[in-house]
Amino acid sequence: MSHTNNETEDGILSRDQTESSLIDDGNCGGGSGGGVVLKKGPWTTAEDAILIEYVKKHGEGNWNAVQKHSGLFRCGKSCRLRWANHLRPNLKKGAFTQEEEQLIIELHAKMGNKWARMAAHLPGRTDNEIKNYWNTRIKRRQRSGLPLYPPEVCLQALQESHSTGAFNGGDKGHHDILQNNSYEIPDVIFDSLKTSQNVLPYVPELPDISTSIMLMKGLGSQYCSFMPPTIHRQKRLREATTFLPGYTAAVKNECPLFEQFQDDISDKASRSFGLPFPIEPDPATKNSFQFGVFPGSHTLSNGNFSASEPPFESVKLELPSFQYPETELGNWCTFSSPPPLLESVDAFIQSPPPTSGAESDSLSPRNSGLLDALLHEAKALSSAKNHTSEKSSNSATPGDIAESSTFNICETGWENCGVPLSPMGHSATSLLSECISASGNSLDGQPPAETFTEWHVKSEPADHVLTPEIKKEAPIGLVNCCPDTLLASSWLEQGCDFDKDQTIMTDSIATLLGDGFSEYTNMAAGTSISSHAWGLDSCTWNNMPAVCQMSELP
DNA sequence: AAACCACCCAACCGCGGTGCC
DNA sequence: TGGCACCGCGGTTGGGTGGTT
């Protein structure tokens, strides 16, 4: 970066060349500034020379002393950054090589946004450099509708995560993502749940919360990281910045811990479930699931925790085209001032306002995907059910949840926390196990190297409805089956009288799997419905394209 | 030629962790 | 044990640059 013109080259600044802020705020310079006005902005070559000289003489560290001893009017923080990113020896400049790019992708798949750790694997590269590279790369890939991770990287990361015992809490290995298999939910979360009982009409059950968020924030974006070709960028950005700011603020006001909750839960959920990819707060991730619009989310179906979705920092996010809220915005942004409380939002989500014409289209299954259609049906069912069973579900679960301070999906035992059995007699955990087992990924054993290949083979019958792009992404999305199953079973338990609702659900799905199904296949591929979880009868199940059956239990 | 736009990247900011007193 | 200073990290911002209209 070029230097600004109004700087002298000696590194000593006149008053007007410095920031007006004094640096005794503890943030930059600590108390070392002593009222000295320090310079901000681009470094000059003279400043660089002073810093280099200082480090040569005194070594790295004690950065706040630099200003004291060298006459450099920079805070220690700034000095450290300058040294680390530009001045230290052995820094590699220039564009990333292909090998480096590949490594970054792989590392990011394993580590997420751990730039410093990634930089440790790339000699001569800085975390800032990698971060900038990744951010621009994300944008580029988003624009071009490519997945964040190439399939082979997904495969590798998945295999590594399983081989390092991500699911069974075994070897914690060196991967960050796997280091925390014990799902420790901060007490504050439970506090928020407890206190929010007065706010939330339907107190969310923790497994639903975590898996919902996991699905919303993680699986759909990282595993199923297909980034649909975006629409006009400016338009998206413009609308994104106005996307329900009032509501977001309202929810945070009502339940300020939602912010922390969503971050912690999503992050830990990803770790707990052994996801090889972090649930990354990347823009498309969050937007993909705004308000459960993303067809893979079951959040709405269980009628629980739907109010938790909007606060996903949506205001800064870009929206994938397949759910671009040309119409949704019209619906969702109709909150009047003052912003709605959670009750109203939840009620709003569960009982979409009467719509007509375009508005109706925006929420109908027709243009939002198969699972959306299912959700549309399920929503109505669970909504009705939830209202009738509200008290019983509320009285049983939150306390149980709150008593558990750890949340390891495989070991702490959801059953112990009152985790329901699925209609098929599977607990959520067992469903998960079976699902994984069925798809070639045993919880305990090494996954076969051909895991994805097998899925590819299985998916072939559905090739006629798969575009090459979808086919490319399908294996990634398949992994979603497990948490999805969890969700579904949980939903069935709490929201359904199974005997009755199964029939309704089956009919709904059968109806919805009609002629226009192919257009929904992409979404189905990304969520991989389990027939058992959904309670489909064999006939309906067999009528589903293979791409939807890939998680079918043996 | 000017305005606009997108991209890139250096630098800043806030926060959390750690060590010392 | 609490306060403080320092350090490092990750997210964000803002300016420069090159391309396009």
XYZ file of C-alpha atoms (C1' of nucleotides) in Angstrom:
596
model
C 0.000 0.000 0.000
C 1.303 3.357 -0.848
C 1.945 5.903 1.766
C -0.077 8.918 2.333
C 1.395 12.123 1.152
C 1.030 14.228 4.216
C 3.592 12.374 6.211
C 7.104 13.259 6.803
C 9.601 10.567 6.157
C 11.257 10.734 9.499
C 8.487 9.054 11.345
C 8.135 11.982 13.678
C 4.845 13.609 13.209
C 3.456 16.979 13.546
C 0.341 17.330 15.584
C -1.999 17.344 12.642
C -0.609 14.103 11.396
C -1.669 12.172 14.418
C -4.907 10.907 15.614
C -6.621 13.019 18.113
C -7.170 10.180 20.507
C -4.788 9.648 23.308
C -3.538 6.184 23.722
C -4.109 5.522 27.342
C -7.261 3.594 26.751
C -5.638 0.254 27.273
C -6.441 -0.740 23.779
C -3.494 0.673 22.033
C -0.468 1.360 24.068
C -1.890 0.715 27.442
C -0.569 3.209 29.893
C 2.621 3.647 28.035
C 1.399 6.510 26.006
C 1.304 8.891 28.869
C -0.796 11.300 26.927
C 1.364 11.148 23.849
C -0.587 11.426 20.681
C 0.185 8.467 18.531
C -0.028 8.157 14.845
C -2.416 5.962 12.997
C -2.666 5.008 9.406
C -0.145 3.769 6.907
C 3.429 3.349 7.940
C 6.205 5.274 6.322
C 9.505 3.777 5.333
C 11.158 5.824 8.026
C 8.879 4.369 10.632
C 9.579 0.945 9.299
C 13.271 1.549 9.593
C 12.913 2.712 13.144
C 10.916 -0.307 14.049
C 13.290 -2.689 12.347
C 16.176 -1.103 14.107
C 14.438 -1.354 17.405
C 13.585 -5.009 16.975
C 17.119 -5.764 15.927
C 18.327 -4.191 19.076
C 15.762 -5.370 21.558
C 14.067 -8.270 19.907
C 10.391 -8.892 19.485
C 7.957 -8.328 22.249
C 7.364 -5.574 24.712
C 5.885 -3.610 21.928
C 4.642 -0.819 24.062
C 8.229 -0.025 24.861
C 8.917 0.706 21.241
C 7.269 4.038 21.434
C 9.114 4.888 24.606
C 12.558 3.985 23.415
C 12.529 4.604 19.725
C 10.655 7.818 19.364
C 8.188 6.091 17.148
C 4.765 7.529 17.616
C 2.985 4.276 17.227
C 1.232 2.210 19.772
C 2.657 -1.156 20.631
C -0.159 -2.903 18.990
C 0.443 -1.138 15.755
C 4.136 -1.913 15.964
C 3.559 -5.557 16.556
C 1.177 -5.718 13.650
C 3.506 -3.905 11.358
C 6.379 -6.118 12.312
C 4.435 -9.321 12.061
C 2.748 -8.549 8.811
C 5.381 -6.631 6.911
C 8.749 -6.252 8.493
C 9.742 -9.499 10.034
C 12.214 -11.543 8.051
C 11.267 -14.511 5.923
C 7.955 -13.007 5.005
C 6.777 -14.277 1.707
C 5.306 -11.614 -0.462
C 3.229 -11.888 -3.533
C 0.358 -14.005 -4.616
C -0.356 -17.328 -3.074
C 0.892 -20.299 -4.971
C -1.473 -23.041 -5.958
C -0.066 -25.226 -3.245
C -0.641 -22.547 -0.709
C -4.157 -21.985 -1.917
C -4.902 -25.653 -1.671
C -3.455 -25.764 1.789
C -5.490 -22.800 2.885
C -8.647 -24.447 1.699
C -7.827 -27.621 3.495
C -6.829 -25.839 6.633
C -9.930 -23.761 6.605
C -12.019 -26.850 6.228
C -10.409 -28.202 9.342
C -9.926 -25.095 11.387
C -12.388 -22.541 10.280
C -11.422 -18.939 10.720
C -8.335 -19.690 12.742
C -6.125 -17.517 10.669
C -3.196 -17.505 12.988
C -3.143 -21.256 13.187
C -3.470 -21.508 9.490
C -0.605 -19.115 9.099
C 1.512 -21.412 11.188
C 1.161 -23.968 8.451
C 2.140 -21.495 5.780
C 5.678 -20.309 6.376
C 6.162 -16.733 5.433
C 2.480 -15.968 5.315
C 0.612 -13.947 7.855
C -2.750 -14.514 9.334
C -3.910 -11.237 7.942
C -2.817 -12.235 4.506
C -4.617 -15.513 4.714
C -7.680 -13.901 6.145
C -7.825 -11.370 3.381
C -7.273 -14.012 0.825
C -9.997 -16.174 2.206
C -12.472 -13.380 2.464
C -11.956 -12.347 -1.094
C -12.050 -15.934 -2.150
C -15.363 -16.455 -0.434
C -16.822 -13.498 -2.177
C -15.493 -14.668 -5.477
C -16.854 -18.125 -5.045
C -20.148 -16.830 -3.875
C -20.458 -14.702 -6.903
C -19.680 -17.540 -9.197
C -21.939 -19.949 -7.406
C -19.202 -22.358 -6.467
C -18.914 -24.306 -3.260
C -16.578 -23.006 -0.648
C -14.834 -26.299 -0.400
C -14.104 -28.589 -3.287
C -15.648 -32.002 -2.750
C -12.308 -33.624 -2.273
C -11.535 -31.270 0.544
C -14.869 -32.034 2.116
C -14.149 -35.690 1.832
C -10.746 -35.380 3.293
C -11.897 -33.244 6.144
C -14.750 -35.567 6.889
C -12.544 -38.599 6.892
C -10.013 -36.943 9.060
C -12.641 -35.848 11.488
C -13.995 -39.345 11.790
C -10.617 -40.945 11.972
C -9.715 -38.656 14.799
C -12.771 -39.655 16.719
C -14.816 -36.594 16.269
C -18.011 -38.351 16.998
C -17.081 -40.579 19.801
C -14.996 -38.172 21.659
C -11.847 -40.116 21.127
C -8.599 -38.706 20.019
C -8.762 -35.029 20.251
C -6.027 -34.737 17.772
C -4.661 -31.534 16.480
C -7.687 -30.241 14.740
C -9.323 -27.391 16.430
C -12.621 -28.513 15.292
C -12.236 -31.724 17.109
C -10.733 -30.496 20.230
C -13.906 -29.926 22.058
C -16.054 -32.937 21.855
C -17.553 -32.379 25.194
C -20.473 -30.258 24.541
C -20.331 -27.853 27.339
C -23.036 -25.374 27.059
C -22.333 -22.354 29.122
C -24.528 -21.966 32.096
C -25.526 -18.674 30.761
C -27.355 -20.429 28.034
C -29.460 -22.278 30.457
C -30.000 -19.152 32.347
C -31.231 -17.580 29.231
C -33.502 -20.465 28.611
C -34.891 -20.302 32.059
C -35.402 -16.639 32.060
C -36.723 -16.631 28.594
C -39.479 -18.943 29.535
C -41.338 -15.893 30.449
C -40.742 -14.578 27.030
C -40.876 -17.503 24.746
C -44.248 -19.000 24.316
C -42.633 -22.265 23.439
C -39.559 -22.997 25.380
C -37.151 -24.640 23.027
C -35.818 -28.004 23.780
C -32.124 -27.931 23.710
C -31.491 -30.662 21.172
C -33.761 -28.901 18.834
C -32.075 -25.679 19.428
C -28.658 -26.956 18.838
C -29.460 -29.045 15.887
C -31.610 -26.416 14.388
C -28.926 -23.904 14.626
C -26.400 -26.364 13.500
C -28.420 -27.047 10.474
C -29.149 -23.475 9.906
C -25.707 -22.195 10.379
C -23.452 -25.015 9.568
C -24.548 -27.888 7.530
C -26.325 -25.981 4.947
C -23.475 -23.769 4.240
C -20.354 -25.670 4.833
C -21.159 -29.173 3.977
C -23.796 -28.142 1.621
C -21.833 -25.165 0.700
C -23.277 -24.665 -2.653
C -23.520 -21.012 -3.206
C -26.157 -20.332 -5.700
C -25.323 -17.786 -8.272
C -25.982 -14.538 -6.689
C -28.172 -11.852 -7.928
C -27.157 -8.341 -8.424
C -24.658 -7.621 -5.748
C -25.645 -4.142 -4.945
C -29.211 -5.099 -4.682
C -28.421 -7.852 -2.301
C -26.225 -5.758 -0.168
C -28.646 -2.951 -0.085
C -31.489 -5.145 0.948
C -29.405 -7.156 3.288
C -28.462 -4.137 5.255
C -32.054 -3.332 5.847
C -33.071 -6.832 6.525
C -35.046 -6.704 9.705
C -32.795 -4.555 11.772
C -35.662 -3.729 13.990
C -36.510 -7.269 14.613
C -32.953 -8.281 15.313
C -32.640 -5.573 17.832
C -35.939 -6.458 19.333
C -35.041 -10.054 19.860
C -31.744 -9.159 21.347
C -33.439 -6.801 23.650
C -35.920 -9.338 24.714
C -33.372 -12.049 25.120
C -29.938 -10.515 24.985
C -28.266 -13.823 25.426
C -29.432 -14.955 22.099
C -26.364 -13.506 20.573
C -24.044 -15.451 22.734
C -26.329 -18.376 22.612
C -26.350 -18.633 18.901
C -22.633 -18.253 18.651
C -21.775 -20.717 21.331
C -24.368 -23.217 20.419
C -23.554 -23.229 16.780
C -19.878 -23.442 17.311
C -20.090 -26.130 19.914
C -22.734 -27.975 18.081
C -20.460 -28.277 15.137
C -17.753 -29.594 17.327
C -19.992 -31.876 19.234
C -21.369 -33.408 16.149
C -17.932 -33.853 14.843
C -18.498 -31.781 11.850
C -15.312 -31.516 9.965
C -16.191 -27.991 9.167
C -16.815 -25.304 11.603
C -20.084 -23.618 11.642
C -18.824 -20.477 10.296
C -20.605 -17.220 10.541
C -20.142 -16.610 6.971
C -22.588 -14.408 5.268
C -24.299 -16.886 3.080
C -24.518 -19.306 5.913
C -26.618 -17.081 7.963
C -28.736 -15.912 5.216
C -29.343 -19.269 3.843
C -31.439 -20.003 6.807
C -33.058 -16.837 7.611
C -36.309 -17.551 9.261
C -36.144 -21.119 8.293
C -36.533 -20.219 4.712
C -33.859 -22.590 3.757
C -35.604 -25.772 2.891
C -33.243 -27.911 4.860
C -34.139 -26.401 8.125
C -36.641 -28.113 10.251
C -36.814 -25.412 12.709
C -40.190 -24.292 11.765
C -41.510 -27.737 11.666
C -41.234 -28.296 15.326
C -42.616 -25.006 16.177
C -39.852 -24.411 18.579
C -37.203 -21.817 18.661
C -38.226 -20.276 15.497
C -37.739 -16.945 17.072
C -34.105 -17.669 17.444
C -33.375 -17.559 13.806
C -33.728 -13.958 12.940
C -31.007 -12.689 15.201
C -28.341 -14.296 13.123
C -26.783 -11.012 12.390
C -28.723 -10.984 9.282
C -28.359 -7.370 8.621
C -24.948 -7.636 7.120
C -25.436 -10.663 5.092
C -25.783 -11.537 1.534
C -28.592 -13.674 0.389
C -28.397 -16.621 -1.883
C -30.579 -16.238 -4.832
C -32.694 -19.267 -4.199
C -34.145 -17.641 -1.178
C -33.599 -14.115 -2.079
C -36.289 -12.364 -0.233
C -37.799 -10.346 -2.939
C -41.021 -11.495 -1.527
C -39.929 -12.794 1.807
C -38.719 -9.420 2.675
C -42.047 -8.091 1.915
C -43.479 -10.489 4.361
C -40.914 -10.458 7.035
C -40.240 -6.848 7.068
C -43.731 -5.878 7.764
C -43.163 -5.596 11.440
C -44.518 -2.411 12.631
C -42.834 -0.275 15.120
C -42.231 -0.976 17.887
C -40.555 -4.217 16.986
C -42.387 -7.357 17.917
C -41.689 -9.411 20.952
C -40.703 -12.975 20.615
C -44.221 -14.112 21.150
C -45.468 -12.278 18.213
C -42.591 -13.310 16.088
C -43.002 -16.903 16.975
C -46.640 -16.711 16.357
C -45.943 -14.956 13.155
C -43.609 -17.638 12.005
C -45.832 -20.432 13.010
C -48.865 -18.862 11.615
C -47.892 -16.954 8.569
C -50.220 -14.122 7.897
C -52.904 -14.681 5.381
C -51.361 -14.160 2.060
C -52.519 -13.778 -1.391
C -50.926 -13.644 -4.752
C -47.271 -12.977 -4.671
C -47.075 -13.021 -0.955
C -48.554 -16.394 -0.846
C -46.130 -17.597 -3.402
C -43.240 -16.488 -1.398
C -44.143 -18.729 1.428
C -45.645 -21.551 -0.416
C -43.803 -24.732 -1.107
C -44.025 -24.146 -4.755
C -41.072 -21.926 -5.145
C -39.012 -22.619 -2.133
C -38.103 -26.257 -2.342
C -39.201 -29.685 -1.318
C -38.431 -29.421 2.312
C -40.033 -26.100 2.378
C -43.085 -27.776 1.164
C -42.778 -30.360 3.829
C -42.190 -27.706 6.348
C -45.172 -25.905 5.115
C -47.242 -28.910 5.920
C -45.398 -29.739 9.068
C -45.619 -26.241 10.287
C -49.327 -26.330 10.283
C -49.331 -29.640 12.026
C -46.838 -28.817 14.672
C -48.286 -25.439 15.181
C -51.621 -26.914 16.039
C -50.024 -29.583 18.119
C -47.761 -27.264 19.934
C -50.578 -25.138 21.034
C -52.298 -28.092 22.571
C -49.258 -29.739 24.047
C -47.498 -26.586 24.954
C -47.773 -26.963 28.672
C -46.698 -30.531 28.862
C -43.674 -30.084 26.707
C -42.629 -27.010 28.526
C -42.925 -28.559 31.900
C -40.876 -31.574 31.106
C -37.935 -30.510 29.078
C -36.333 -27.280 30.118
C -35.620 -28.397 33.592
C -34.066 -31.552 32.390
C -31.994 -29.686 29.990
C -30.923 -27.184 32.493
C -29.695 -29.880 34.779
C -27.241 -31.041 32.224
C -24.175 -28.961 31.911
C -22.566 -31.088 29.294
C -23.907 -31.918 25.974
C -22.050 -34.527 24.147
C -24.371 -35.955 21.656
C -22.902 -39.380 21.775
C -21.952 -39.756 25.350
C -24.002 -37.636 27.597
C -27.080 -39.340 26.362
C -29.976 -37.306 25.313
C -32.157 -39.979 26.689
C -30.990 -38.973 30.090
C -32.128 -35.511 29.396
C -35.522 -36.588 28.412
C -34.667 -36.858 24.816
C -37.601 -38.397 23.156
C -37.703 -41.563 21.277
C -38.663 -41.347 17.729
C -41.840 -42.902 16.531
C -39.795 -45.732 15.203
C -38.461 -46.427 18.610
C -35.162 -44.778 17.928
C -33.821 -42.265 20.214
C -32.360 -39.277 18.552
C -28.950 -40.573 19.376
C -29.611 -43.996 18.030
C -31.057 -42.561 14.919
C -27.942 -40.604 14.478
C -25.855 -43.666 14.946
C -27.866 -45.682 12.552
C -27.922 -42.989 10.038
C -24.233 -42.623 10.119
C -23.768 -46.316 10.045
C -26.090 -46.654 7.148
C -24.253 -44.118 5.191
C -20.957 -45.773 5.707
C -19.752 -43.674 8.539
C -19.720 -45.597 11.693
C -19.527 -43.641 14.810
C -16.926 -45.940 16.120
C -15.026 -47.166 13.187
C -13.053 -45.742 10.432
C -15.174 -44.537 7.649
C -14.678 -46.277 4.412
C -12.698 -44.256 2.040
C -15.353 -44.728 -0.571
C -18.026 -43.178 1.516
C -18.833 -40.510 -0.924
C -18.230 -42.702 -3.833
C -20.846 -45.050 -2.605
C -23.231 -42.241 -2.281
C -22.438 -41.197 -5.724
C -23.309 -44.633 -6.935
C -26.504 -44.626 -5.007
C -27.441 -41.339 -6.443
C -27.110 -42.422 -10.000
C -30.719 -43.378 -10.530
C -31.623 -39.841 -9.853
C -29.182 -38.455 -12.307
C -31.880 -37.495 -14.645
C -32.974 -34.851 -12.274
C -29.563 -33.762 -11.223
C -27.624 -31.108 -12.875
C -23.889 -31.605 -12.874
C -23.649 -28.904 -10.329
C -26.103 -30.573 -8.059
C -24.421 -33.866 -8.473
C -21.230 -32.303 -7.545
C -22.687 -30.956 -4.371
C -24.871 -33.803 -3.378
C -22.282 -35.859 -1.560
C -21.481 -32.949 0.585
C -24.997 -32.420 1.594
C -25.529 -36.024 2.418
C -23.762 -35.673 5.640
C -26.641 -33.613 6.753
C -28.752 -36.630 7.200
C -27.703 -37.291 10.702
C -28.617 -34.113 12.484
C -31.555 -33.827 10.223
C -32.706 -37.124 11.449
C -32.258 -35.960 14.926
C -34.334 -32.992 14.302
C -36.979 -34.888 12.591
C -37.302 -37.413 15.340
C -37.410 -34.721 17.878
C -39.999 -32.919 15.939
C -42.099 -35.972 15.558
C -41.950 -36.590 19.227
C -42.842 -33.203 20.446
C -45.004 -32.041 17.676
C -46.833 -35.070 16.485
C -49.211 -37.656 17.506
C -47.311 -40.031 15.363
C -50.045 -42.376 14.273
C -52.094 -39.558 13.053
C -49.450 -37.202 11.949
C -47.447 -39.787 10.173
C -50.338 -40.347 7.903
C -50.725 -36.693 7.331
C -47.073 -36.223 6.835
C -46.836 -39.129 4.497
C -49.721 -37.896 2.496
C -48.303 -34.460 2.409
C -44.977 -35.650 1.245
C -46.454 -38.004 -1.240
C -48.515 -35.231 -2.628
C -45.647 -32.897 -2.725
C -43.374 -35.375 -4.394
C -45.328 -35.067 -7.492
C -44.535 -33.796 -10.895
C -42.442 -30.877 -10.116
C -40.223 -32.740 -7.799
C -37.070 -32.419 -9.761
C -36.811 -28.792 -8.979
C -36.666 -29.689 -5.358
C -34.076 -32.332 -5.704
C -31.231 -30.029 -5.055
C -32.641 -29.119 -1.722
C -33.370 -32.680 -0.896
C -29.856 -33.609 -1.787
C -28.624 -31.070 0.600
C -30.656 -32.364 3.490
C -31.049 -36.013 2.770
C -34.297 -36.941 4.278
C -34.430 -40.100 6.250
C -37.528 -42.083 5.627
C -37.476 -43.391 9.112
C -37.058 -40.043 10.601
C -39.841 -38.658 8.549
C -41.973 -41.656 9.145
C -42.533 -42.323 5.513
C -44.048 -45.549 4.522
C -42.099 -47.659 2.105
C -44.281 -46.801 -0.818
C -43.790 -43.124 -0.458
C -40.184 -43.622 0.291
C -39.603 -45.738 -2.744
C -41.185 -43.147 -4.881
C -38.665 -40.646 -3.806
C -35.695 -40.119 -6.027
C -32.635 -41.938 -4.960
C -30.943 -38.769 -4.074
C -33.381 -38.450 -1.257
C -32.944 -41.997 -0.137
C -29.283 -41.989 0.335
C -29.629 -41.883 4.041
C -32.176 -44.645 4.138
C -31.578 -47.029 6.909
C -30.814 -50.636 6.076
C -12.272 12.624 -18.760
C -15.032 11.795 -15.023
C -17.795 9.013 -12.257
C -18.682 4.752 -10.540
C -17.715 0.307 -8.946
C -15.412 -3.789 -7.280
C -11.468 -5.556 -5.457
C -7.561 -5.759 -2.535
C -5.129 -5.156 1.520
C -3.080 -2.578 5.362
C -4.451 -1.076 9.478
C -7.572 -0.558 13.225
C -10.671 -2.131 16.855
C -12.575 -4.946 20.365
C -12.144 -8.762 23.013
C -10.185 -12.560 25.483
C -6.189 -14.941 27.389
C -2.149 -14.811 30.110
C 1.296 -13.443 33.235
C 2.835 -10.473 36.775
C 2.371 -7.774 40.890
C -7.347 -12.884 44.494
C -8.112 -8.908 41.929
C -6.204 -5.459 39.043
C -3.295 -4.269 35.476
C -0.485 -4.532 31.375
C 0.651 -6.946 27.563
C -0.151 -9.861 23.806
C -2.567 -12.236 20.198
C -6.537 -13.182 17.509
C -10.465 -12.439 14.594
C -13.566 -9.154 12.625
C -14.066 -4.896 10.461
C -12.928 -0.629 8.225
C -11.192 2.513 5.016
C -8.155 3.999 1.443
C -5.777 2.934 -2.890
C -6.085 0.961 -7.387
C -7.668 -0.676 -11.650
C -11.474 -1.648 -14.615
C -15.868 -0.272 -16.535
C -19.465 2.774 -17.921
